[in-house]
Amino acid sequence: MNALIEKHTPKLLNAMVDVRNFETRLAQLNDWWGKITLIGKINSHNVAPTILDDMARTQSKFGELQRKLTHNLLVENVQKLVLDNASKAQVAIDLLVRNLFERTADVGFLATDDDIRVFLAQAEPEPEQVRFIENRLREYVKKYSVYDEIAIFDAQGRLRAHLDPDNRIEGSDPLVAETLHSDRDYLETFRYSVLQAERRRSLIYSCKITETDQKNSRVLGVLCLCFRFEDEMRGIFSDLLAAGDRGIIAILDAERRVIASSNEQLLPVDTRFPRSDAVGLVNFQGQDYIVNTRPGNGYQGYYGLGWRGQMMTRLDFAFGRAGDELGGADYSEIIGQSDSFPPELKEIHKASVDINADLGLLVLNGKIASARQNAAEFMPVLEAIKQIGTDIAGIFAASVNSLQEVTVMSSHLNNAGFLASLAVNIMDRNLYERANDCRWWALTSAFRRNLAKTETSAAEKRQMCEILAYINALYTVYTNLYLYDAHGEIVAVSDATQTALIGSKADEASGCRTVLNNADSQHYGVSDFVPSRFYQGRHTYIYNAAVTDPAGNGRVVGGIGIVFDSEPQFSAMLREILPKEAGGAPLKNSFAAFTDRQGRILGLANHGHYRVGERLPLDDNHFALKNGQTSSSLLRHEGANYVLGVAAGKGYREYKTADGYCNDVLAFVFIPL
């Protein structure tokens, strides 16, 4: 940021209307001061010249202070914009990377699907078998709506089945052969592909399909998952850009080429940017833009293809006033108590008051000297200079107060609301995957076959435990996965330390009853957020889905329950969005929480004595936000001043929006002042 200011100060100042107005008014007053001083020199020969010299020195002090104030106004305005834009650029890439991390698990798991293995093991499958496997792929995408095409190739690279009947796949993409000969768990490819010939680019996750899970097992073919990249980016851009926001968010590839843009008319895909600093001023299509570019932070060791997030703001729109965001509230008292506002500004304000006081004494001395010298004609000059000094000090005070209360304060409020919105967005996206997982795993053929039997043998139970353990090893956000029969009796678990659960009943609080009476493969049930014996008596969500008879008669033969590891997962989500100290730890005394509509805490980060399950001690109005709404305010909480950001979740894709599941969640972010 410092390099940006040093290199482009004139351009930046010219774009700041408030600073220009401030400088114009001061220039007019200084000009008037000079004219009045000249009048005094011409018409008041009886007055000691030292009085005018002292006033000239005072004027010079005001001038020096003006330069300092201009610089500070410049720095604070640029800093606010840079921080806001950097946050949006960072979140754009980090939300995308989080989503794509889930895809790396999906492709590995689906490639081990028994039905797909059986299908590929046949030399020439019948049309009925192709229809069966394509229907299975459709079932998959009904749960994981982030994919728009899935293709299965055999070991010779021939297409055997695919999802989208309207998508004509002619030939085999080189990535199929590359995947067949790769030792990696999966390949991630982003470019034009014949697998989706109508698309300009496709993001494809490919994985070998082998006969068994053993390392050197015979290769049967390749699975390709095509991610709905453009659709996902539209959602991310919509979440990050408020109505009327003139900024442009983009995703850049490793060569700095735009691969997604929130405004393709202004910033077309394939535009290439030169390598530059994290923040800079770039002339693009005849306009100057402040550009922030951020690398992804990665997620659980996954960084994707080295993409970056970028936020661009046109310079002439960059520094509009933010006063409306404060709602006319007076924060001067809290600002006065806060140590988070720039001390230089407070010092400038104090210095202007001191200089004006000194000027008052000079004027008083001048009046006394004028009276002694019978220089009555000098009195109006002194009064005029005194008024100019008062006006200058007033401009300084107004400028400092405006910067503190409008620019700095609005930055704090915007940031808190933005972080709260980000937190609840991450939560919705995460739990969307949980709702998908339980429904897909419930379709596992071995589960359906075994649970449909009148009695399940010990060997069959071991097989189901092994499958659950394999799944759980891939999806580590669960502490346990378990299967229960049509009577709710647990028959298999993923966690070998919890085999004592086998033979016991899944109780009503686990949410099992909501699926045992519903054979719809799209239906899922979620327990209330309550203490559970499946989670060592702690609060959590358990996601459930029905397991149905493979005969296709609509009979429910059991269900699957997946125990979300809510405590560390929710805490990690909240810690991730908290503002950070220089070393990366959460800002001291900041904290965040997820709650329900009743204020009951679902998750917590960086707070010592609040507990999950307790009520967050805030007024009821904080829990009444409409879904998708965000607010921010200042409040006194536990004896300290905080900026509070609150956001109510709105769901993600069909999750909580069109699937019948209602469970409102709010995020609270407390940032100390």
Tab-separated table of C-alpha atoms in Angstrom, residues 243-632:
chain	number	residue	atom	x	y	z
A	243	ALA	CA	-26.274	-3.910	-5.001
A	244	GLY	CA	-24.770	-0.895	-6.737
A	245	ASP	CA	-21.178	-1.968	-6.046
A	246	ARG	CA	-19.104	-0.791	-9.000
A	247	GLY	CA	-16.139	-3.006	-8.175
A	248	ILE	CA	-15.179	-6.017	-10.277
A	249	ILE	CA	-14.111	-9.321	-8.739
A	250	ALA	CA	-12.183	-11.820	-10.821
A	251	ILE	CA	-10.387	-15.133	-10.501
A	252	LEU	CA	-6.976	-15.302	-12.195
A	253	ASP	CA	-5.153	-18.475	-13.168
A	254	ALA	CA	-1.458	-19.117	-12.498
A	255	GLU	CA	-0.555	-17.073	-15.613
A	256	ARG	CA	-2.587	-14.088	-14.363
A	257	ARG	CA	-5.287	-14.685	-16.985
A	258	VAL	CA	-8.895	-13.907	-16.025
A	259	ILE	CA	-10.903	-17.143	-15.862
A	260	ALA	CA	-13.982	-15.700	-14.136
A	261	SER	CA	-15.252	-12.126	-13.905
A	262	SER	CA	-18.161	-10.517	-12.086
A	263	ASN	CA	-18.543	-8.127	-15.029
A	264	GLU	CA	-17.431	-9.596	-18.341
A	265	GLN	CA	-18.446	-6.459	-20.244
A	266	LEU	CA	-15.851	-4.407	-18.392
A	267	LEU	CA	-13.387	-7.216	-17.632
A	268	PRO	CA	-13.633	-10.007	-20.224
A	269	VAL	CA	-12.500	-13.554	-19.559
A	270	ASP	CA	-8.991	-14.211	-20.983
A	271	THR	CA	-7.775	-10.700	-20.113
A	272	ARG	CA	-4.197	-11.067	-18.942
A	273	PHE	CA	-2.612	-8.931	-16.229
A	274	PRO	CA	1.117	-8.383	-15.822
A	275	ARG	CA	2.757	-9.676	-12.676
A	276	SER	CA	2.570	-6.940	-10.077
A	277	ASP	CA	2.386	-6.191	-6.379
A	278	ALA	CA	-0.530	-7.317	-4.225
A	279	VAL	CA	-2.045	-3.846	-4.620
A	280	GLY	CA	-1.432	-1.294	-7.343
A	281	LEU	CA	-2.858	1.221	-9.789
A	282	VAL	CA	-3.487	-0.235	-13.237
A	283	ASN	CA	-4.689	1.545	-16.363
A	284	PHE	CA	-7.173	-0.761	-18.064
A	285	GLN	CA	-9.148	0.168	-21.167
A	286	GLY	CA	-8.393	3.854	-20.637
A	287	GLN	CA	-9.426	3.967	-16.967
A	288	ASP	CA	-7.338	3.844	-13.794
A	289	TYR	CA	-8.226	1.034	-11.370
A	290	ILE	CA	-6.973	0.220	-7.901
A	291	VAL	CA	-6.304	-3.517	-8.099
A	292	ASN	CA	-5.938	-5.945	-5.188
A	293	THR	CA	-4.704	-9.453	-5.966
A	294	ARG	CA	-4.596	-12.218	-3.350
A	295	PRO	CA	-3.344	-15.828	-3.465
A	296	GLY	CA	-5.524	-18.488	-1.892
A	297	ASN	CA	-4.823	-19.489	1.710
A	298	GLY	CA	-5.474	-23.122	0.879
A	299	TYR	CA	-7.695	-25.457	2.847
A	300	GLN	CA	-6.403	-28.488	4.761
A	301	GLY	CA	-3.298	-28.532	2.568
A	302	TYR	CA	-5.197	-28.154	-0.701
A	303	TYR	CA	-4.362	-25.151	-2.927
A	304	GLY	CA	-5.932	-26.124	-6.229
A	305	LEU	CA	-4.322	-24.885	-9.440
A	306	GLY	CA	-2.593	-21.807	-8.034
A	307	TRP	CA	-5.429	-19.413	-8.769
A	308	ARG	CA	-5.799	-15.936	-7.253
A	309	GLY	CA	-8.651	-13.630	-6.315
A	310	GLN	CA	-8.656	-10.068	-7.639
A	311	MET	CA	-10.741	-7.000	-6.840
A	312	MET	CA	-10.716	-3.941	-9.094
A	313	THR	CA	-12.201	-0.537	-8.241
A	314	ARG	CA	-12.217	2.332	-10.733
A	315	LEU	CA	-10.271	5.194	-9.246
A	316	ASP	CA	-12.897	7.875	-9.899
A	317	PHE	CA	-15.496	5.776	-7.980
A	318	ALA	CA	-13.166	4.520	-5.265
A	319	PHE	CA	-13.511	7.118	-2.523
A	320	GLY	CA	-17.181	7.970	-2.272
A	321	ARG	CA	-18.495	9.005	1.112
A	322	ALA	CA	-19.694	6.313	3.483
A	323	GLY	CA	-21.771	8.451	5.806
A	324	ASP	CA	-25.064	6.705	5.066
A	325	GLU	CA	-23.633	3.484	6.469
A	326	LEU	CA	-23.534	5.017	9.934
A	327	GLY	CA	-27.220	5.831	9.987
A	328	GLY	CA	-26.575	9.253	11.493
A	329	ALA	CA	-25.318	7.751	14.779
A	330	ASP	CA	-22.902	9.742	16.931
A	331	TYR	CA	-19.879	7.632	17.830
A	332	SER	CA	-17.675	10.479	19.050
A	333	GLU	CA	-17.686	9.315	22.685
A	334	ILE	CA	-16.637	5.764	21.803
A	335	ILE	CA	-14.059	7.071	19.331
A	336	GLY	CA	-12.605	9.203	22.084
A	337	GLN	CA	-12.211	6.137	24.314
A	338	SER	CA	-10.843	3.896	21.584
A	339	ASP	CA	-7.190	3.177	20.930
A	340	SER	CA	-7.881	1.643	17.511
A	341	PHE	CA	-8.232	4.974	15.690
A	342	PRO	CA	-5.147	6.634	14.171
A	343	PRO	CA	-3.299	8.562	16.919
A	344	GLU	CA	-1.813	10.886	14.287
A	345	LEU	CA	-5.277	12.265	13.574
A	346	LYS	CA	-5.956	12.993	17.221
A	347	GLU	CA	-2.563	14.701	17.475
A	348	ILE	CA	-3.287	16.834	14.394
A	349	HIS	CA	-6.630	17.867	15.838
A	350	LYS	CA	-5.017	18.804	19.155
A	351	ALA	CA	-2.208	20.687	17.399
A	352	SER	CA	-4.688	22.757	15.377
A	353	VAL	CA	-6.511	23.725	18.569
A	354	ASP	CA	-3.199	24.684	20.221
A	355	ILE	CA	-2.073	26.749	17.225
A	356	ASN	CA	-5.396	28.550	17.137
A	357	ALA	CA	-5.102	29.282	20.869
A	358	ASP	CA	-1.623	30.736	20.268
A	359	LEU	CA	-3.074	32.817	17.443
A	360	GLY	CA	-5.694	34.137	19.873
A	361	LEU	CA	-2.930	35.317	22.196
A	362	LEU	CA	-1.098	36.950	19.290
A	363	VAL	CA	-4.249	38.809	18.296
A	364	LEU	CA	-4.756	39.941	21.875
A	365	ASN	CA	-1.153	41.203	22.028
A	366	GLY	CA	-1.680	42.915	18.691
A	367	LYS	CA	-4.775	44.696	19.994
A	368	ILE	CA	-2.871	45.919	23.061
A	369	ALA	CA	0.038	47.089	20.895
A	370	SER	CA	-2.359	48.783	18.471
A	371	ALA	CA	-4.060	50.632	21.326
A	372	ARG	CA	-0.698	51.875	22.597
A	373	GLN	CA	0.313	53.028	19.136
A	374	ASN	CA	-3.101	54.551	18.373
A	375	ALA	CA	-3.357	52.186	15.369
A	376	ALA	CA	-7.115	51.694	15.363
A	377	GLU	CA	-6.986	50.848	11.652
A	378	PHE	CA	-5.135	47.602	12.534
A	379	MET	CA	-7.981	46.281	14.714
A	380	PRO	CA	-10.122	44.965	11.775
A	381	VAL	CA	-7.049	43.204	10.395
A	382	LEU	CA	-6.517	41.418	13.702
A	383	GLU	CA	-10.187	40.433	13.955
A	384	ALA	CA	-10.153	39.101	10.397
A	385	ILE	CA	-7.027	37.000	11.026
A	386	LYS	CA	-8.510	35.691	14.264
A	387	GLN	CA	-11.648	34.606	12.388
A	388	ILE	CA	-9.568	32.953	9.673
A	389	GLY	CA	-7.647	31.023	12.360
A	390	THR	CA	-10.913	29.904	13.912
A	391	ASP	CA	-12.214	28.817	10.508
A	392	ILE	CA	-9.011	26.894	9.740
A	393	ALA	CA	-9.124	25.110	13.100
A	394	GLY	CA	-12.794	24.314	12.424
A	395	ILE	CA	-11.932	22.747	9.071
A	396	PHE	CA	-9.229	20.661	10.730
A	397	ALA	CA	-11.670	19.466	13.393
A	398	ALA	CA	-14.381	18.689	10.841
A	399	SER	CA	-11.940	16.810	8.611
A	400	VAL	CA	-10.553	14.705	11.470
A	401	ASN	CA	-14.007	13.969	12.847
A	402	SER	CA	-15.321	13.100	9.399
A	403	LEU	CA	-12.439	10.736	8.764
A	404	GLN	CA	-12.828	9.069	12.141
A	405	GLU	CA	-16.585	8.846	12.221
A	406	VAL	CA	-17.246	8.253	8.529
A	407	THR	CA	-14.201	6.635	6.952
A	408	VAL	CA	-12.602	4.766	9.861
A	409	MET	CA	-15.814	3.963	11.715
A	410	SER	CA	-17.599	2.772	8.586
A	411	SER	CA	-14.588	0.579	7.812
A	412	HIS	CA	-14.899	-1.098	11.229
A	413	LEU	CA	-18.646	-1.571	10.829
A	414	ASN	CA	-18.384	-2.844	7.254
A	415	ASN	CA	-15.648	-5.264	8.212
A	416	ALA	CA	-17.570	-6.732	11.151
A	417	GLY	CA	-20.718	-7.244	9.076
A	418	PHE	CA	-18.723	-8.702	6.210
A	419	LEU	CA	-16.946	-11.203	8.474
A	420	ALA	CA	-20.227	-12.302	10.053
A	421	SER	CA	-21.746	-12.808	6.612
A	422	LEU	CA	-18.693	-14.774	5.522
A	423	ALA	CA	-18.877	-17.005	8.612
A	424	VAL	CA	-22.500	-18.009	8.098
A	425	ASN	CA	-21.866	-18.468	4.362
A	426	ILE	CA	-19.034	-20.898	5.113
A	427	MET	CA	-21.274	-22.760	7.550
A	428	ASP	CA	-24.130	-23.126	5.043
A	429	ARG	CA	-21.748	-24.330	2.355
A	430	ASN	CA	-20.167	-26.850	4.714
A	431	LEU	CA	-23.440	-28.305	5.955
A	432	TYR	CA	-24.770	-28.488	2.396
A	433	GLU	CA	-22.074	-31.103	1.798
A	434	ARG	CA	-23.197	-33.029	4.907
A	435	ALA	CA	-26.776	-33.218	3.632
A	436	ASN	CA	-25.424	-34.527	0.328
A	437	ASP	CA	-23.095	-37.091	1.903
A	438	CYS	CA	-25.703	-38.939	3.942
A	439	ARG	CA	-28.094	-39.263	0.990
A	440	TRP	CA	-25.431	-40.537	-1.379
A	441	TRP	CA	-23.896	-43.013	1.032
A	442	ALA	CA	-27.381	-44.365	1.750
A	443	LEU	CA	-27.442	-45.542	-1.901
A	444	THR	CA	-24.370	-47.797	-1.417
A	445	SER	CA	-25.409	-51.131	-2.913
A	446	ALA	CA	-23.836	-53.260	-0.170
A	447	PHE	CA	-25.814	-51.364	2.480
A	448	ARG	CA	-29.058	-51.793	0.565
A	449	ARG	CA	-28.536	-55.505	-0.124
A	450	ASN	CA	-27.546	-56.380	3.420
A	451	LEU	CA	-30.215	-54.348	5.194
A	452	ALA	CA	-32.913	-55.725	2.904
A	453	LYS	CA	-32.247	-59.234	4.246
A	454	THR	CA	-34.293	-60.671	7.084
A	455	GLU	CA	-31.082	-61.261	9.025
A	456	THR	CA	-27.645	-59.763	8.562
A	457	SER	CA	-24.691	-62.069	9.172
A	458	ALA	CA	-21.617	-61.158	11.191
A	459	ALA	CA	-19.561	-61.134	7.977
A	460	GLU	CA	-21.986	-58.748	6.307
A	461	LYS	CA	-21.885	-56.462	9.332
A	462	ARG	CA	-18.069	-56.478	9.188
A	463	GLN	CA	-18.229	-55.599	5.499
A	464	MET	CA	-20.522	-52.627	6.215
A	465	CYS	CA	-18.259	-51.490	9.071
A	466	GLU	CA	-15.268	-51.623	6.704
A	467	ILE	CA	-17.072	-49.574	4.056
A	468	LEU	CA	-18.119	-46.991	6.650
A	469	ALA	CA	-14.550	-46.828	7.980
A	470	TYR	CA	-13.213	-46.285	4.443
A	471	ILE	CA	-15.683	-43.449	3.878
A	472	ASN	CA	-14.933	-41.892	7.261
A	473	ALA	CA	-11.198	-41.921	6.483
A	474	LEU	CA	-11.900	-39.819	3.378
A	475	TYR	CA	-14.383	-37.477	5.053
A	476	THR	CA	-12.796	-36.529	8.365
A	477	VAL	CA	-15.421	-34.013	9.482
A	478	TYR	CA	-17.379	-36.887	11.085
A	479	THR	CA	-16.625	-38.666	14.350
A	480	ASN	CA	-18.699	-41.686	13.398
A	481	LEU	CA	-20.945	-43.062	10.665
A	482	TYR	CA	-23.480	-45.733	11.558
A	483	LEU	CA	-26.134	-47.857	9.870
A	484	TYR	CA	-29.406	-48.911	11.456
A	485	ASP	CA	-32.120	-51.272	10.317
A	486	ALA	CA	-35.815	-50.530	9.776
A	487	HIS	CA	-36.411	-50.791	13.521
A	488	GLY	CA	-33.681	-48.291	14.331
A	489	GLU	CA	-31.229	-50.925	15.626
A	490	ILE	CA	-27.600	-50.054	14.877
A	491	VAL	CA	-25.889	-52.749	12.800
A	492	ALA	CA	-22.570	-51.143	11.777
A	493	VAL	CA	-20.286	-48.237	12.737
A	494	SER	CA	-17.223	-46.612	11.171
A	495	ASP	CA	-15.374	-46.016	14.451
A	496	ALA	CA	-13.904	-49.252	15.781
A	497	THR	CA	-13.852	-47.793	19.286
A	498	GLN	CA	-17.644	-47.433	19.224
A	499	THR	CA	-18.643	-50.992	18.299
A	500	ALA	CA	-20.512	-51.148	21.605
A	501	LEU	CA	-23.214	-49.124	19.854
A	502	ILE	CA	-24.024	-52.086	17.612
A	503	GLY	CA	-27.239	-53.698	18.781
A	504	SER	CA	-28.493	-50.549	20.515
A	505	LYS	CA	-31.284	-48.334	19.204
A	506	ALA	CA	-30.788	-45.008	17.473
A	507	ASP	CA	-32.948	-42.791	19.682
A	508	GLU	CA	-35.513	-40.220	18.539
A	509	ALA	CA	-33.123	-37.336	19.276
A	510	SER	CA	-30.727	-38.635	16.594
A	511	GLY	CA	-33.243	-37.809	13.841
A	512	CYS	CA	-33.611	-41.380	12.585
A	513	ARG	CA	-37.415	-41.346	12.722
A	514	THR	CA	-37.577	-38.556	10.115
A	515	VAL	CA	-36.151	-40.874	7.406
A	516	LEU	CA	-37.462	-44.334	8.333
A	517	ASN	CA	-40.887	-43.278	7.063
A	518	ASN	CA	-39.708	-41.624	3.837
A	519	ALA	CA	-38.240	-43.598	0.928
A	520	ASP	CA	-37.533	-40.526	-1.245
A	521	SER	CA	-33.836	-40.613	-2.133
A	522	GLN	CA	-33.763	-36.798	-2.023
A	523	HIS	CA	-35.064	-36.646	1.542
A	524	TYR	CA	-32.758	-36.284	4.506
A	525	GLY	CA	-33.310	-35.576	8.177
A	526	VAL	CA	-31.231	-33.665	10.691
A	527	SER	CA	-31.348	-33.965	14.444
A	528	ASP	CA	-31.897	-30.914	16.591
A	529	PHE	CA	-28.692	-29.361	17.892
A	530	VAL	CA	-28.723	-31.198	21.224
A	531	PRO	CA	-26.347	-33.278	23.363
A	532	SER	CA	-25.982	-36.761	21.889
A	533	ARG	CA	-24.615	-40.048	23.189
A	534	PHE	CA	-23.115	-40.460	19.697
A	535	TYR	CA	-20.983	-37.384	20.419
A	536	GLN	CA	-19.896	-38.046	23.995
A	537	GLY	CA	-22.832	-36.085	25.370
A	538	ARG	CA	-21.907	-32.896	23.493
A	539	HIS	CA	-24.110	-30.827	21.174
A	540	THR	CA	-24.065	-31.660	17.482
A	541	TYR	CA	-26.046	-32.289	14.317
A	542	ILE	CA	-26.609	-35.831	13.048
A	543	TYR	CA	-27.591	-36.117	9.386
A	544	ASN	CA	-29.757	-39.084	8.371
A	545	ALA	CA	-30.941	-40.657	5.116
A	546	ALA	CA	-33.071	-43.700	4.392
A	547	VAL	CA	-31.604	-46.917	2.969
A	548	THR	CA	-34.114	-48.504	0.587
A	549	ASP	CA	-34.671	-51.985	-0.807
A	550	PRO	CA	-32.644	-52.466	-4.039
A	551	ALA	CA	-35.666	-54.268	-5.488
A	552	GLY	CA	-37.134	-50.826	-6.150
A	553	ASN	CA	-40.371	-51.400	-4.250
A	554	GLY	CA	-40.010	-48.234	-2.184
A	555	ARG	CA	-39.491	-50.138	1.055
A	556	VAL	CA	-37.255	-48.490	3.644
A	557	VAL	CA	-34.909	-51.140	5.064
A	558	GLY	CA	-32.891	-48.881	7.365
A	559	GLY	CA	-30.938	-45.677	7.479
A	560	ILE	CA	-27.536	-44.069	7.846
A	561	GLY	CA	-26.577	-41.567	10.515
A	562	ILE	CA	-23.473	-39.377	10.162
A	563	VAL	CA	-22.231	-37.572	13.274
A	564	PHE	CA	-20.840	-34.145	12.446
A	565	ASP	CA	-17.809	-33.154	14.507
A	566	SER	CA	-19.418	-29.814	15.266
A	567	GLU	CA	-17.238	-28.505	18.093
A	568	PRO	CA	-13.867	-28.221	16.288
A	569	GLN	CA	-15.427	-27.685	12.860
A	570	PHE	CA	-17.585	-24.711	13.875
A	571	SER	CA	-14.753	-23.298	15.962
A	572	ALA	CA	-12.353	-23.542	13.007
A	573	MET	CA	-14.834	-21.769	10.709
A	574	LEU	CA	-15.185	-18.915	13.189
A	575	ARG	CA	-11.466	-18.652	13.983
A	576	GLU	CA	-10.770	-18.455	10.267
A	577	ILE	CA	-12.831	-15.296	9.807
A	578	LEU	CA	-11.723	-13.437	12.955
A	579	PRO	CA	-9.347	-10.486	12.357
A	580	LYS	CA	-5.757	-11.502	12.983
A	581	GLU	CA	-2.748	-10.211	14.899
A	582	ALA	CA	0.559	-9.850	13.059
A	583	GLY	CA	1.524	-13.409	14.004
A	584	GLY	CA	-1.692	-14.900	12.645
A	585	ALA	CA	-3.491	-15.450	15.966
A	586	PRO	CA	-7.019	-14.018	16.365
A	587	LEU	CA	-7.073	-10.352	17.409
A	588	LYS	CA	-6.867	-10.143	21.183
A	589	ASN	CA	-10.311	-10.044	22.858
A	590	SER	CA	-12.127	-10.635	19.568
A	591	PHE	CA	-14.505	-13.581	19.428
A	592	ALA	CA	-17.258	-15.069	17.285
A	593	ALA	CA	-20.254	-17.364	17.674
A	594	PHE	CA	-22.943	-19.201	15.752
A	595	THR	CA	-26.402	-19.192	17.335
A	596	ASP	CA	-29.946	-20.236	16.548
A	597	ARG	CA	-32.955	-17.881	16.590
A	598	GLN	CA	-33.293	-18.300	20.354
A	599	GLY	CA	-29.702	-17.156	20.884
A	600	ARG	CA	-28.443	-20.610	21.848
A	601	ILE	CA	-24.741	-20.953	20.998
A	602	LEU	CA	-23.967	-23.586	18.330
A	603	GLY	CA	-20.294	-22.808	17.876
A	604	LEU	CA	-17.734	-20.541	19.493
A	605	ALA	CA	-14.220	-19.259	18.874
A	606	ASN	CA	-11.777	-17.326	21.051
A	607	HIS	CA	-13.995	-16.836	24.112
A	608	GLY	CA	-13.076	-18.206	27.504
A	609	HIS	CA	-16.277	-18.673	29.453
A	610	TYR	CA	-19.229	-18.896	27.051
A	611	ARG	CA	-20.286	-22.468	26.335
A	612	VAL	CA	-22.027	-24.249	23.461
A	613	GLY	CA	-25.695	-24.724	24.345
A	614	GLU	CA	-25.858	-21.568	26.482
A	615	ARG	CA	-27.610	-18.389	25.381
A	616	LEU	CA	-25.461	-15.614	23.966
A	617	PRO	CA	-26.281	-12.662	26.263
A	618	LEU	CA	-27.544	-10.068	23.788
A	619	ASP	CA	-30.829	-8.239	23.262
A	620	ASP	CA	-33.495	-10.218	21.407
A	621	ASN	CA	-33.457	-7.854	18.427
A	622	HIS	CA	-30.036	-9.173	17.414
A	623	PHE	CA	-31.561	-12.599	16.734
A	624	ALA	CA	-34.423	-11.246	14.615
A	625	LEU	CA	-32.555	-10.515	11.363
A	626	LYS	CA	-34.209	-11.809	8.218
A	627	ASN	CA	-32.468	-14.620	6.356
A	628	GLY	CA	-29.642	-13.205	4.257
A	629	GLN	CA	-29.624	-9.909	6.192
A	630	THR	CA	-26.496	-8.404	7.762
A	631	SER	CA	-26.120	-5.683	10.378
A	632	SER	CA	-23.321	-4.015	12.305
